[in-house]
CSV table of C-alpha atoms in Angstrom, one decimal:
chain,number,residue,atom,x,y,z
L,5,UNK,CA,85.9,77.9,81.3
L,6,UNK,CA,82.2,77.8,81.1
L,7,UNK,CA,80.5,74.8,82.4
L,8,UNK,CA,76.7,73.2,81.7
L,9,UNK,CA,74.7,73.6,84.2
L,10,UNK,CA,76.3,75.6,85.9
L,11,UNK,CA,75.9,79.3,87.2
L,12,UNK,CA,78.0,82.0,87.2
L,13,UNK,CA,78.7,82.2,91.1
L,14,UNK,CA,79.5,78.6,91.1
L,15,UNK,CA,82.0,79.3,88.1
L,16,UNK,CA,83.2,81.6,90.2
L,17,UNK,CA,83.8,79.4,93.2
L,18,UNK,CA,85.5,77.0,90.6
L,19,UNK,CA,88.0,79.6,89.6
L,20,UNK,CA,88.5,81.2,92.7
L,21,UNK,CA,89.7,77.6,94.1
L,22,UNK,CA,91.9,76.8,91.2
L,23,UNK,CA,94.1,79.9,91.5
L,24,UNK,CA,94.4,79.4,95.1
L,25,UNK,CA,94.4,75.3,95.4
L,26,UNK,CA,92.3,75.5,98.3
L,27,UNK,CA,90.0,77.8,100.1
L,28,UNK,CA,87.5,78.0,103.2
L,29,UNK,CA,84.1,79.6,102.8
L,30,UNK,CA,85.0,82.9,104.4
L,31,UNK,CA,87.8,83.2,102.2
L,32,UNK,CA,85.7,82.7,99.0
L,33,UNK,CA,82.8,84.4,100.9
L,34,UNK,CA,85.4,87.8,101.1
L,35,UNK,CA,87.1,87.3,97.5
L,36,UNK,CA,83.5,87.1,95.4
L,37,UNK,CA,81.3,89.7,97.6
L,38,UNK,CA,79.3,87.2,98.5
L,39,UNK,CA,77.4,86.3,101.4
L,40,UNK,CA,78.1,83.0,103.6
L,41,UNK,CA,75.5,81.4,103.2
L,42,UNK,CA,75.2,81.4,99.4
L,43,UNK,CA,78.8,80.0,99.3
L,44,UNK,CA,77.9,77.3,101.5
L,45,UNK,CA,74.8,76.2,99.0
L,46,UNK,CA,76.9,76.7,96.2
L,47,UNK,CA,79.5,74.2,97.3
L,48,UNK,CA,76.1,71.9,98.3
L,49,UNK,CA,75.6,72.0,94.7
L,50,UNK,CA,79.4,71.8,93.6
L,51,UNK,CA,79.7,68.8,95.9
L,52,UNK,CA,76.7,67.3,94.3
L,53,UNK,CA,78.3,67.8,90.7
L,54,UNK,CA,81.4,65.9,92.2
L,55,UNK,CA,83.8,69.1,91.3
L,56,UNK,CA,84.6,69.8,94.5
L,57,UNK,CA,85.7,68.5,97.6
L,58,UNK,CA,86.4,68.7,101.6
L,59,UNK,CA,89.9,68.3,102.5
L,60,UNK,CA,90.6,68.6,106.2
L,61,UNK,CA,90.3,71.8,107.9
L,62,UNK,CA,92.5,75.0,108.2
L,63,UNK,CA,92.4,77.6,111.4
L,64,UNK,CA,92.6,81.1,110.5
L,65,UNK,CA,92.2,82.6,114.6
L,66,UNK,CA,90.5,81.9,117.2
L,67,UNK,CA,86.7,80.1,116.7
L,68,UNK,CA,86.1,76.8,114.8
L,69,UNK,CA,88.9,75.9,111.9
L,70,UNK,CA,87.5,76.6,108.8
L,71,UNK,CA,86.6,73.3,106.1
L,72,UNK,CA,88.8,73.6,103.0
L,73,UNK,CA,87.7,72.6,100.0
L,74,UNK,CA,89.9,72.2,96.6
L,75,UNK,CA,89.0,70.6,93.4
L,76,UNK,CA,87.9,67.1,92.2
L,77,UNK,CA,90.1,65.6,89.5
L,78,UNK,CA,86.7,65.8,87.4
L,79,UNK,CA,86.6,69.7,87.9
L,80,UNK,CA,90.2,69.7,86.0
L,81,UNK,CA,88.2,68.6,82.4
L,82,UNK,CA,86.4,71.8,82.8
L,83,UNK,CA,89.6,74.1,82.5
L,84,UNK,CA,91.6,74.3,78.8
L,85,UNK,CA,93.4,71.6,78.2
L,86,UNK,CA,96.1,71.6,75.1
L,87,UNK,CA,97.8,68.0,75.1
L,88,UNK,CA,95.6,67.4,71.8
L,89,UNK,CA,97.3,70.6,70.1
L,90,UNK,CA,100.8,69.4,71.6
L,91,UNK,CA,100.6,66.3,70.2
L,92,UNK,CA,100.1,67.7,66.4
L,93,UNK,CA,103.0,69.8,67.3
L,94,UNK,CA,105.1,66.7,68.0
L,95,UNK,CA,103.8,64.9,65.4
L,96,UNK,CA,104.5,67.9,62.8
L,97,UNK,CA,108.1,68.2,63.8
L,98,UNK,CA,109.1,64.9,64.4
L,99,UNK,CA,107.7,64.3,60.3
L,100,UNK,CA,109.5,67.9,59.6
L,101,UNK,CA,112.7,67.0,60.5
L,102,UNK,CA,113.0,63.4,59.6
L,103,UNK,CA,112.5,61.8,62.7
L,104,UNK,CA,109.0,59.9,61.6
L,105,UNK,CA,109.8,56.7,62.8
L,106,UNK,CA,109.5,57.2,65.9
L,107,UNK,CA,105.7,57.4,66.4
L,108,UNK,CA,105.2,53.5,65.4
L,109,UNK,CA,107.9,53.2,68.0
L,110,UNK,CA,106.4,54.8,70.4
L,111,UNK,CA,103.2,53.8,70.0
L,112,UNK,CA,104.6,49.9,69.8
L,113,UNK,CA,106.1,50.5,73.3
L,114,UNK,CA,102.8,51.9,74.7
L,115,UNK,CA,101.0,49.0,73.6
L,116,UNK,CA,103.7,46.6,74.8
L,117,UNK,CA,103.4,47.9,77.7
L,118,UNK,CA,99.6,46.8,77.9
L,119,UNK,CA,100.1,43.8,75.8
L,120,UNK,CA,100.5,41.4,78.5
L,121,UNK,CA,97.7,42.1,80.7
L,122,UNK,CA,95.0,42.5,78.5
L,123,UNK,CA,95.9,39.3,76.5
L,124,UNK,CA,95.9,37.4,79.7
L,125,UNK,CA,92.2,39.1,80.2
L,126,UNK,CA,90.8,37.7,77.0
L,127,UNK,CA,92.6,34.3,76.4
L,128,UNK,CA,90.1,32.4,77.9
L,129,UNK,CA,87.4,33.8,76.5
L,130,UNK,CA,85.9,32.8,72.7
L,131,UNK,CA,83.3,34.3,70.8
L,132,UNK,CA,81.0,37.6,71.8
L,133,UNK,CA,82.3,36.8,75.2
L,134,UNK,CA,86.0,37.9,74.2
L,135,UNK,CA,84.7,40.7,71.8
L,136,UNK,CA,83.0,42.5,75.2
L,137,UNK,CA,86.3,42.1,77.2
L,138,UNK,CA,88.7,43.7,74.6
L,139,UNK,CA,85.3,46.5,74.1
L,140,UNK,CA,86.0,46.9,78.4
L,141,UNK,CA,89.6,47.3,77.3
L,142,UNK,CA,89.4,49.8,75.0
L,143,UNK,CA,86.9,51.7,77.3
L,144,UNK,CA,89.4,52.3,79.9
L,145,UNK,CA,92.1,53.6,77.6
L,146,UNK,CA,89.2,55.9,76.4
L,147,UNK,CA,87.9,54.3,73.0
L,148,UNK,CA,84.5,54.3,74.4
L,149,UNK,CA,83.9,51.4,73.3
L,150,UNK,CA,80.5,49.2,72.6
L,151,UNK,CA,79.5,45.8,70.9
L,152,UNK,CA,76.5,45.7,68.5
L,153,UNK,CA,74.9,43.4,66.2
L,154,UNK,CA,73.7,40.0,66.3
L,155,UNK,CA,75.5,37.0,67.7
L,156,UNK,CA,76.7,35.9,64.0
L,157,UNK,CA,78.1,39.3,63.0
L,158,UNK,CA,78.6,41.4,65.8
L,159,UNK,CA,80.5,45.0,65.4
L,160,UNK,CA,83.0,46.7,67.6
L,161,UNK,CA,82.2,50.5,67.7
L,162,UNK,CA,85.0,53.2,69.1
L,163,UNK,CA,82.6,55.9,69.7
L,164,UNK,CA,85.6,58.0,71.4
L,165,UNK,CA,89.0,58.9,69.5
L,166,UNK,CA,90.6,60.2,72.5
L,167,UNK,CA,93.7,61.4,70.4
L,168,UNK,CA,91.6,62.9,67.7
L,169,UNK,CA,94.4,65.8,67.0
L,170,UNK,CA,97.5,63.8,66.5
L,171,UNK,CA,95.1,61.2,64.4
L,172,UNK,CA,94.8,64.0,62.1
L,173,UNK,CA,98.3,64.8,60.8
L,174,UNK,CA,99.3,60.9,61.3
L,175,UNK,CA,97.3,57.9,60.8
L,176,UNK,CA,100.4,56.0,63.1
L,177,UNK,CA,97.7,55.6,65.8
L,178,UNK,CA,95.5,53.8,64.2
L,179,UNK,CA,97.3,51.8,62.4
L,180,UNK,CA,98.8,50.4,66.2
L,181,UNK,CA,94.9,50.2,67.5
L,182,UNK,CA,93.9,48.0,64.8
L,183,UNK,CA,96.9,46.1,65.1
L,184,UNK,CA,96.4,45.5,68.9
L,185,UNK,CA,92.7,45.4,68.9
L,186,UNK,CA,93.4,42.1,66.5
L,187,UNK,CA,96.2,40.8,68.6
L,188,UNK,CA,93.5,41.0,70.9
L,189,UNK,CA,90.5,39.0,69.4
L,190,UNK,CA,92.8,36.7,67.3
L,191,UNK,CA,91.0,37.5,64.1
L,192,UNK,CA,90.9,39.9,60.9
L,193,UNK,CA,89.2,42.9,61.2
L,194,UNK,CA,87.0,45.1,58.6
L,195,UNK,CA,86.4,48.5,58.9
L,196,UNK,CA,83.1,49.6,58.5
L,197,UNK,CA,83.2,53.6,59.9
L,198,UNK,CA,86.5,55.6,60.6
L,199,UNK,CA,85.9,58.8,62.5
L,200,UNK,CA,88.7,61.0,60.3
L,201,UNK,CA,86.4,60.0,57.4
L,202,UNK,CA,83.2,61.6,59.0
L,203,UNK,CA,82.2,58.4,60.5
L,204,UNK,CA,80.8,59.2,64.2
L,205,UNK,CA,82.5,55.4,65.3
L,206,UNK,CA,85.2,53.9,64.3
L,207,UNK,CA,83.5,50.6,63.8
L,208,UNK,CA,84.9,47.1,63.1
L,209,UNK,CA,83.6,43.6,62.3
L,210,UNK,CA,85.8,40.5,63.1
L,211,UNK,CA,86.8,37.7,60.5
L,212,UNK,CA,88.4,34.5,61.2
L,213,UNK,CA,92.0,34.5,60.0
L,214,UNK,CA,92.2,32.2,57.2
């Protein structure tokens, strides 16, 4: 893990906690040779990146107990994650041994699952109004997404694929987003960017059904 911004003693601190869950500033003070005092502004700063936190107190002998502090859930992103690699793997051997179908099941289920709620968030709405509610949508299931244009031909841009490594040895995924995201606005959509295609969006413009 190596983090912007950050130095290498506060790397350190990040590391140290993550093997141990938790620790006080003594302990982290005696496991990286380093005085108390520069723990203690290191944390400042760590607190100040949100990647750690204080979680109660812990008493070690006699004196004051000793603040813990642990991880954010934001610190997590800095560590390796593989679920991106996994999911290729899945993909790969669900194709290899003839078991394809089940992706557009899947991924029919997870949107099912959704289906509901977020048609009940945009069914009132008409126009740009319901494009910006389905772009909210998509932002918190990760799309990042934004609306652009004018008011007579406004786009949908996905600036995040957050399943870019499956997307590249199945194309099941977006066939489902494009599929929902029309469900969604009630009309037919053009594709003007795809990010598998070098596009840095996957961008969209909406057509009334005919």
């Amino acid at each position: 893990m190596k983090a912007p911004g950050l130095g290498q003693s506060q790397q350190s601190i990040l590391h140290a906690v993550k093997r141990r869950g938790s620790m006080t500033i003594p302990q982290l003070a005696a496991e990286l040779d380093l005085n108390i005092e520069t723990i203690r502004d290191h944390l400042r700063a760590l607190e100040r990146h949100q990647l750690v936190r204080r979680e109660g107190s812990r008493s070690s002998g006699p004196g004051r107990p000793e603040i813990v502090y642990t991880l954010t859930p934001e610190a997590g992103a800095l560590f390796p994650r593989r679920e991106g690699e996994i999911l290729q793997d899945l993909a790969l051997y669900l194709e290899q041994t003839g078991h394809e179908r089940i992706l557009p099941k899947f991924f029919e289920h997870r949107i099912g699952g959704r289906r509901e709620a977020a048609m009940a968030r945009v069914r009132h709405l008409k126009g740009r109004e319901r494009l910006k509610e389905v772009a909210r949508i998509l932002s918190e299931l990760g799309f990042m997404a934004v609306v652009e244009g004018s008011v007579r031909a406004p786009t949908l841009r996905l600036c995040h694929c957050p399943i870019r490594q499956l997307v590249d040895v199945t194309k099941v995924p977006c066939r489902a987003e494009v599929g929902f995201i029309t469900e969604l606005l009630g009309e037919r959509l053009t594709r003007l960017s795809y990010i598998p295609a070098g596009g840095t969006s996957c961008s969209y413009r909406a057509e009334p059904k005919c």
